[in-house]
Each structure stands twice: as structure tokens, then as C-alpha cells.
Coordinates of C-alpha atoms in Angstrom, one line a residue:
X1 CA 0.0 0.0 0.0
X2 CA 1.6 3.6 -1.4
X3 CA 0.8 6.3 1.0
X4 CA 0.5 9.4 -1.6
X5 CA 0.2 12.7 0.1
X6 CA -2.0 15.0 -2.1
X7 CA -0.6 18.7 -3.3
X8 CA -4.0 20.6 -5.0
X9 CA -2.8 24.1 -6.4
X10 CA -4.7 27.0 -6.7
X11 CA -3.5 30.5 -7.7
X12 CA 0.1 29.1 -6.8
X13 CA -1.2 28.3 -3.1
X14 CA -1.4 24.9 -1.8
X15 CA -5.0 24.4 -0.8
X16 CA -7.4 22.0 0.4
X17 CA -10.9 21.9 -0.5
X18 CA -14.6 20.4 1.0
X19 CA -16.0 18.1 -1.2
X20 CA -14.1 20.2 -4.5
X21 CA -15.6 23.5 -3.5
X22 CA -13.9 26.2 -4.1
X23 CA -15.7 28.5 -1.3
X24 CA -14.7 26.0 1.2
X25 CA -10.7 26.9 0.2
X26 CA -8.7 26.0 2.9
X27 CA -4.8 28.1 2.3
X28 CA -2.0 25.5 3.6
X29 CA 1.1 26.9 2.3
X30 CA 2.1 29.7 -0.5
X31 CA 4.6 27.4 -1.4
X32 CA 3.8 23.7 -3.2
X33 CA 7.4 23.0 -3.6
X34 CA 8.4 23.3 0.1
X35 CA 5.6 20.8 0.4
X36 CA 6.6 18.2 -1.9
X37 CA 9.7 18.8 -0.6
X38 CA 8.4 18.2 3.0
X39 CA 6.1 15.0 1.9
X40 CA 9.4 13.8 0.7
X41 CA 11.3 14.1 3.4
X42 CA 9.0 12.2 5.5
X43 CA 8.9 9.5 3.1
X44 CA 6.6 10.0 0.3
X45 CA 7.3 7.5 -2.5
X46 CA 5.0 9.2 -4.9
X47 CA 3.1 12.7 -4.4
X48 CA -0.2 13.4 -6.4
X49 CA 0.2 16.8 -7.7
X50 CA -3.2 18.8 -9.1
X51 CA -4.1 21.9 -10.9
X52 CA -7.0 23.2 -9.3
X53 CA -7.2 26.0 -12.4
X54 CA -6.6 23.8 -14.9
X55 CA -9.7 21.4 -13.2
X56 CA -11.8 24.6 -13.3
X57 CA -11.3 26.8 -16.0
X58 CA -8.6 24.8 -18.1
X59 CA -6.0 28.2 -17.0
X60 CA -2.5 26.8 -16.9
X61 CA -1.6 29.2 -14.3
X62 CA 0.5 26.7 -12.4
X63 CA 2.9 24.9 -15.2
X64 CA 6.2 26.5 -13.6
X65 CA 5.6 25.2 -10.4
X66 CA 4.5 21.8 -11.1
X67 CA 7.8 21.8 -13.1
X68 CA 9.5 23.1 -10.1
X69 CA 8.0 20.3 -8.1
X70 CA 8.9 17.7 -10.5
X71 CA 12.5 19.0 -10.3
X72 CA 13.0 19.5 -7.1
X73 CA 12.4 15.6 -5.5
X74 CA 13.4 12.5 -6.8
X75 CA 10.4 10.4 -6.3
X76 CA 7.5 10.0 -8.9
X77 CA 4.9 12.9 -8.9
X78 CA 1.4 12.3 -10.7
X79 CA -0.3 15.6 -11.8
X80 CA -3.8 16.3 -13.0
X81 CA -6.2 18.8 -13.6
X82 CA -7.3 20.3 -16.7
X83 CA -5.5 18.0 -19.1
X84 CA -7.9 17.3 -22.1
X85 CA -6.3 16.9 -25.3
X86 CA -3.0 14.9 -26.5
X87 CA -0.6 18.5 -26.5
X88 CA -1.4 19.0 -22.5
X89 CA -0.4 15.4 -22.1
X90 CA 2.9 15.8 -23.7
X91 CA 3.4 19.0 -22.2
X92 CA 2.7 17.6 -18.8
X93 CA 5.1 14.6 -19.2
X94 CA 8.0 17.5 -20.1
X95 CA 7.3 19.6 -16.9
X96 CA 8.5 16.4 -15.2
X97 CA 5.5 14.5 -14.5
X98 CA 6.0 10.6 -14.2
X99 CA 1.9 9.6 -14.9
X100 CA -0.6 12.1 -16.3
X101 CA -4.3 12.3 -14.7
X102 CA -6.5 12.4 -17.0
X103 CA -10.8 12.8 -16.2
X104 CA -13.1 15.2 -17.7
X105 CA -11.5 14.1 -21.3
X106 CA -12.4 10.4 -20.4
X107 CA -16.2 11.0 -20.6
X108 CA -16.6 13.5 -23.5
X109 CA -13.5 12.2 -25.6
X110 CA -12.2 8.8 -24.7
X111 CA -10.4 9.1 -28.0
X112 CA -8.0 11.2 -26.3
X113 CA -7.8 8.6 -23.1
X114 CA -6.9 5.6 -26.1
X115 CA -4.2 7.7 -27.6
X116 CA -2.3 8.9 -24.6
X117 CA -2.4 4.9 -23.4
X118 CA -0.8 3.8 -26.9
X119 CA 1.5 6.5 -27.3
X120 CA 3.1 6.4 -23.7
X121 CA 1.7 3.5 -22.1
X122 CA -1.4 2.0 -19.8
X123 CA 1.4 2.3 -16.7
X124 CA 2.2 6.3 -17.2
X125 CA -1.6 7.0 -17.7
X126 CA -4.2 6.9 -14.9
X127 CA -8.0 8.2 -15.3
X128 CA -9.8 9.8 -12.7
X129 CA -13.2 8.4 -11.6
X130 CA -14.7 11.0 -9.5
X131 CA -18.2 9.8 -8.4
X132 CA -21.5 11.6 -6.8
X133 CA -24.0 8.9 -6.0
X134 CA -22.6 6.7 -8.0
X135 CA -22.3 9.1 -11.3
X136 CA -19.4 10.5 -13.0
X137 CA -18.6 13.9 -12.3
X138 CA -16.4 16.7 -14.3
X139 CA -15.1 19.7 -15.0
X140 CA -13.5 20.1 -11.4
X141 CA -16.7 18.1 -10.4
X142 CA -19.0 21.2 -11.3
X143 CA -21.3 18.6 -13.2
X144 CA -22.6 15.4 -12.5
X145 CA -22.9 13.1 -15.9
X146 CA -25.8 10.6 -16.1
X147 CA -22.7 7.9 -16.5
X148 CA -22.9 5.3 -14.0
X149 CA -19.4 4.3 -12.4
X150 CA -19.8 1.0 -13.9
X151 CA -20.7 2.1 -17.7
X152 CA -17.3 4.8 -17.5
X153 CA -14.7 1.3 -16.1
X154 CA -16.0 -0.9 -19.5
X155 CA -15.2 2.7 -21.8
X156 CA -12.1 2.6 -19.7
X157 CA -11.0 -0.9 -20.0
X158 CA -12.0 -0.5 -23.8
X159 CA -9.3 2.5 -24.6
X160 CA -6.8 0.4 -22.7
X161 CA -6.7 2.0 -19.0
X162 CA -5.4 -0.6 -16.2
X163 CA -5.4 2.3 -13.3
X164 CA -7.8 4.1 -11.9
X165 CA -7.9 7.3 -9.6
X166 CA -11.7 6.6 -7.4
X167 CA -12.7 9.2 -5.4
X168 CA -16.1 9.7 -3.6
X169 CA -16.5 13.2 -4.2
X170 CA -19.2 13.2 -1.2
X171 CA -16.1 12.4 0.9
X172 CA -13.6 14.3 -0.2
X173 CA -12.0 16.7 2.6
X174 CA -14.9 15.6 4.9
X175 CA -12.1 13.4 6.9
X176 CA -15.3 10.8 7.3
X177 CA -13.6 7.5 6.1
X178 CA -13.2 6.0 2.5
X179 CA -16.1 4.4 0.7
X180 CA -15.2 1.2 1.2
X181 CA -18.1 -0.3 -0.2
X182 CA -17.7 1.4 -3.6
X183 CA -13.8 0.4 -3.7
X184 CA -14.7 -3.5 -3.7
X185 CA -17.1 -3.0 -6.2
X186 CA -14.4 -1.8 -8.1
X187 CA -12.3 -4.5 -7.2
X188 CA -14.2 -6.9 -9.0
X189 CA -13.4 -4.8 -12.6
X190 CA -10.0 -5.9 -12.5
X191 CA -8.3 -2.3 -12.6
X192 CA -4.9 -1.1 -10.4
X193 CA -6.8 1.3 -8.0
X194 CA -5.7 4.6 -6.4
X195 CA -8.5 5.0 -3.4
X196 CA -8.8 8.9 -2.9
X197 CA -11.3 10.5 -0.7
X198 CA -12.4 10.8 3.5
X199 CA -8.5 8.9 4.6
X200 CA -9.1 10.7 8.0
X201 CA -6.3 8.1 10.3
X202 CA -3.9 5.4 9.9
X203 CA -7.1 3.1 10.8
X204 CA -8.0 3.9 7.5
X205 CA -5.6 2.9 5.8
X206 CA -5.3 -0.2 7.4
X207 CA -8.6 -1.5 6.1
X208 CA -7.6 -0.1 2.6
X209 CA -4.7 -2.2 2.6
X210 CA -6.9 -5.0 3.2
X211 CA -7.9 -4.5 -0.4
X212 CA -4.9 -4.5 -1.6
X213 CA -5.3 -8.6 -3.2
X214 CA -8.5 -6.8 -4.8
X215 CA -6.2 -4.2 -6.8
X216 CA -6.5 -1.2 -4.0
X217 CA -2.8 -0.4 -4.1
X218 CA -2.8 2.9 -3.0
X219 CA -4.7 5.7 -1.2
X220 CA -4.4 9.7 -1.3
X221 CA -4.0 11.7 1.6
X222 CA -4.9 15.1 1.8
X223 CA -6.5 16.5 4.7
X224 CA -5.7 14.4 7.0
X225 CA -1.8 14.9 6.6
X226 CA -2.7 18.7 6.7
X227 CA -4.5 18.7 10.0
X228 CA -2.5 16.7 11.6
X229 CA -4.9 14.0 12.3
X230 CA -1.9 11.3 12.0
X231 CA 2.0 11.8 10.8
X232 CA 2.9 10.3 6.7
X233 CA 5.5 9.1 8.7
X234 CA 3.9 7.3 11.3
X235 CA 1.4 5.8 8.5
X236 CA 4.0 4.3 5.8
X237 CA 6.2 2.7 8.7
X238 CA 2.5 1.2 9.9
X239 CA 1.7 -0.3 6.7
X240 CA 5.0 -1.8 6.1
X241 CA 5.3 -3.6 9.8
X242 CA 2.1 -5.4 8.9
X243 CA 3.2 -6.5 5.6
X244 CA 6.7 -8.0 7.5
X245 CA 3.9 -9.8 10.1
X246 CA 2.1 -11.0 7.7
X247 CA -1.1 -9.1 8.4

């Protein structure tokens, strides 16, 4: 189980939102690179790295420090937000970027989605499944999709895609737990699965590791790690005593 501390940018701030709403903006640095920086320092093998403007408006008003970030630690960084065509993917992957995020594109041109996975590879290309009662949401999650969760995995599966970014948009920032239920339904697809949303304590984690034989194999961890409700430290070491027990 990967521990991935979550960076979301917004007008060059590190923020942290409720649920993706931007009036319930949360400021937790000025500075995204000291924070990768930081996550890496504590042991981060991989730091999920978003452009909130690029999610919401498609502005690329944070390229230089996503490059910045990529440049300045050694440890795989996926970044998102606002990618939608096959020249913001290659851009991405030259800022630094060791997997590209892709969402919104995925529902209204999976074209795009089938490309970017033949040209660089289903390993270097997740897709962002961001649910609301169990429909797809884009555009920053601004707008729910009639497309059920299960309908967007078969497109998914078709163009290529073996890993998925789930979140529970309901849960996201709310520190109220995963939806656990949701992730082993996923399971059952047969996709590599990045669990994102509600991580609130190591307990958490825990029981998503316990998913990890159904393809769970990591989890974001935003607001949690920013609170303080439990140290990245304190979580990875955790995670890898029980896998040396046996647990």
C-alpha cells in the first residue's frame, strides 16, 4: 500500500478543499514546492500533484511550479487537472510528470484517453473516476454526468486503462472515512486502484490495505496529513510492519 500525500494548487497556493468546492478553500502553504519537498522528506514515495485552475477553468496558471515540483524531488509525482487533449499530455510529461491524470476528457473524448495509453503506455496514464452517488462527475466536479461508475470502467477498460484514480467526491475533505463499499465493487473490474477521498487516520488505511489482493494499491492523503490528524511518517512505517507480520 503507497501512502501518496496529495498537493492541489490554486492560484500558486497549496490548498485543500470540502468536497471540491472552491468557497470552502482551505490556504495551507504559499509554497507547493516546500511541500513536496516536505512529503518527501517524511517518506513520500510518490506525491499526487493537481491543478485546481486547470480542473476549473482549463487556465495553466500553475505549469512552472508543477515543473518546479517535478525538479525539485526525486520520487514520482502524478499531476492532473485540466488536461484534455493529447498537446497537454505531452506538455505535462515534459514539466516532469511521471503519470498524467486524466478525467473530464475520459467522458466526453475517450479518443484522447486511447491515444495517450498507446502513445506512452497503460502504466504512465491513470484516469480519474470522481463519483456523486454513483455518477461520474467533471469539469472540477461542477457537473454530474448521467454515466454510472460501472458504464465509465467498460469505456475505460476499452481505450486500454489498467489504473484508476476513485474518489467519492461526497467524501472528499470531509475526513469521514473512504467508501469502502464502492472500492470492492471496483475491485471486482480488474483495474490497479488509487483509493482517494475521507482517509481521516492510519485506521483507514489499514482496512484499505486490506484490499490490496482486490487491486486497491494505493490511497491519497490530503486532509488528513494537513490537519494533523496522524503523521505520513507514522502511517508508511505502519503499513510496512504489517506486511513484515504478515497481516
Amino acid at each position: 500500500m503507497i501512502v501518496i500525500p496529495a498537493i492541489d494548487i490554486r492560484q500558486g497556493n497549496s490548498v485543500r478543499l470540502k468536497q471540491g468546492k472552491i468557497n470552502e478553500e482551505t490556504i495551507h502553504s504559499t509554497d507547493p514546492v516546500f511541500m513536496a519537498k516536505l512529503w518527501k522528506a517524511k517518506g513520500a514515495e510518490r506525491i499526487h500533484v493537481i491543478d485546481l485552475d486547470g480542473a476549473f477553468s482549463g487556465d495553466k496558471l500553475n505549469r512552472e511550479i508543477i515543473k518546479n515540483i517535478c525538479a525539485s524531488v526525486d520520487v514520482p509525482i502524478e499531476v492532473g487537472g485540466g488536461i484534455r487533449d493529447m498537446k497537454n499530455v505531452e506538455e505535462t510529461f515534459k514539466l516532469g510528470a511521471a503519470y498524467v491524470i486524466l478525467g473530464t476528457v475520459a467522458v466526453y473524448n475517450p479518443e484522447v484517453v486511447r491515444k495517450a495509453v498507446d502513445k506512452y503506455g497503460p502504466e504512465k496514464i491513470i484516469v480519474a473516476v470522481d463519483a456523486k452517488d454513483g455518477k461520474v462527475a467533471i469539469g472540477g466536479w461542477k457537473d454530474v454526468t448521467p454515466v454510472e461508475v460501472p458504464d465509465m470502467i467498460e469505456k475505460l477498460k476499452e481505450c486500454g486503462v489498467e489504473e484508476i484514480l476513485y474518489t467519492d467526491i461526497s467524501r472528499d475533505g470531509m475526513l469521514t472515512g473512504p467508501d469502502f463499499d464502492g472500492l470492492k465493487k471496483l475491485s471486482k473490474t480488474g483495474m490497479r486502484i488509487i483509493a482517494s477521498g475521507g482517509v481521516k487516520n492510519i485506521d483507514d488505511l489499514i482496512k484499505l490495505q486490506a484490499l490490496e489482493k482486490d487491486g486497491v494499491f494505493a490511497a491519497i492523503v490530503g486532509s488528513a496529513l494537513y490537519t494533523d490528524d496522524f503523521k505520513l511518517e507514522e502511517a508508511i512505517k505502519r503499513l510496512k510492519e504489517r506486511v513484515k507480520s504478515g497481516k
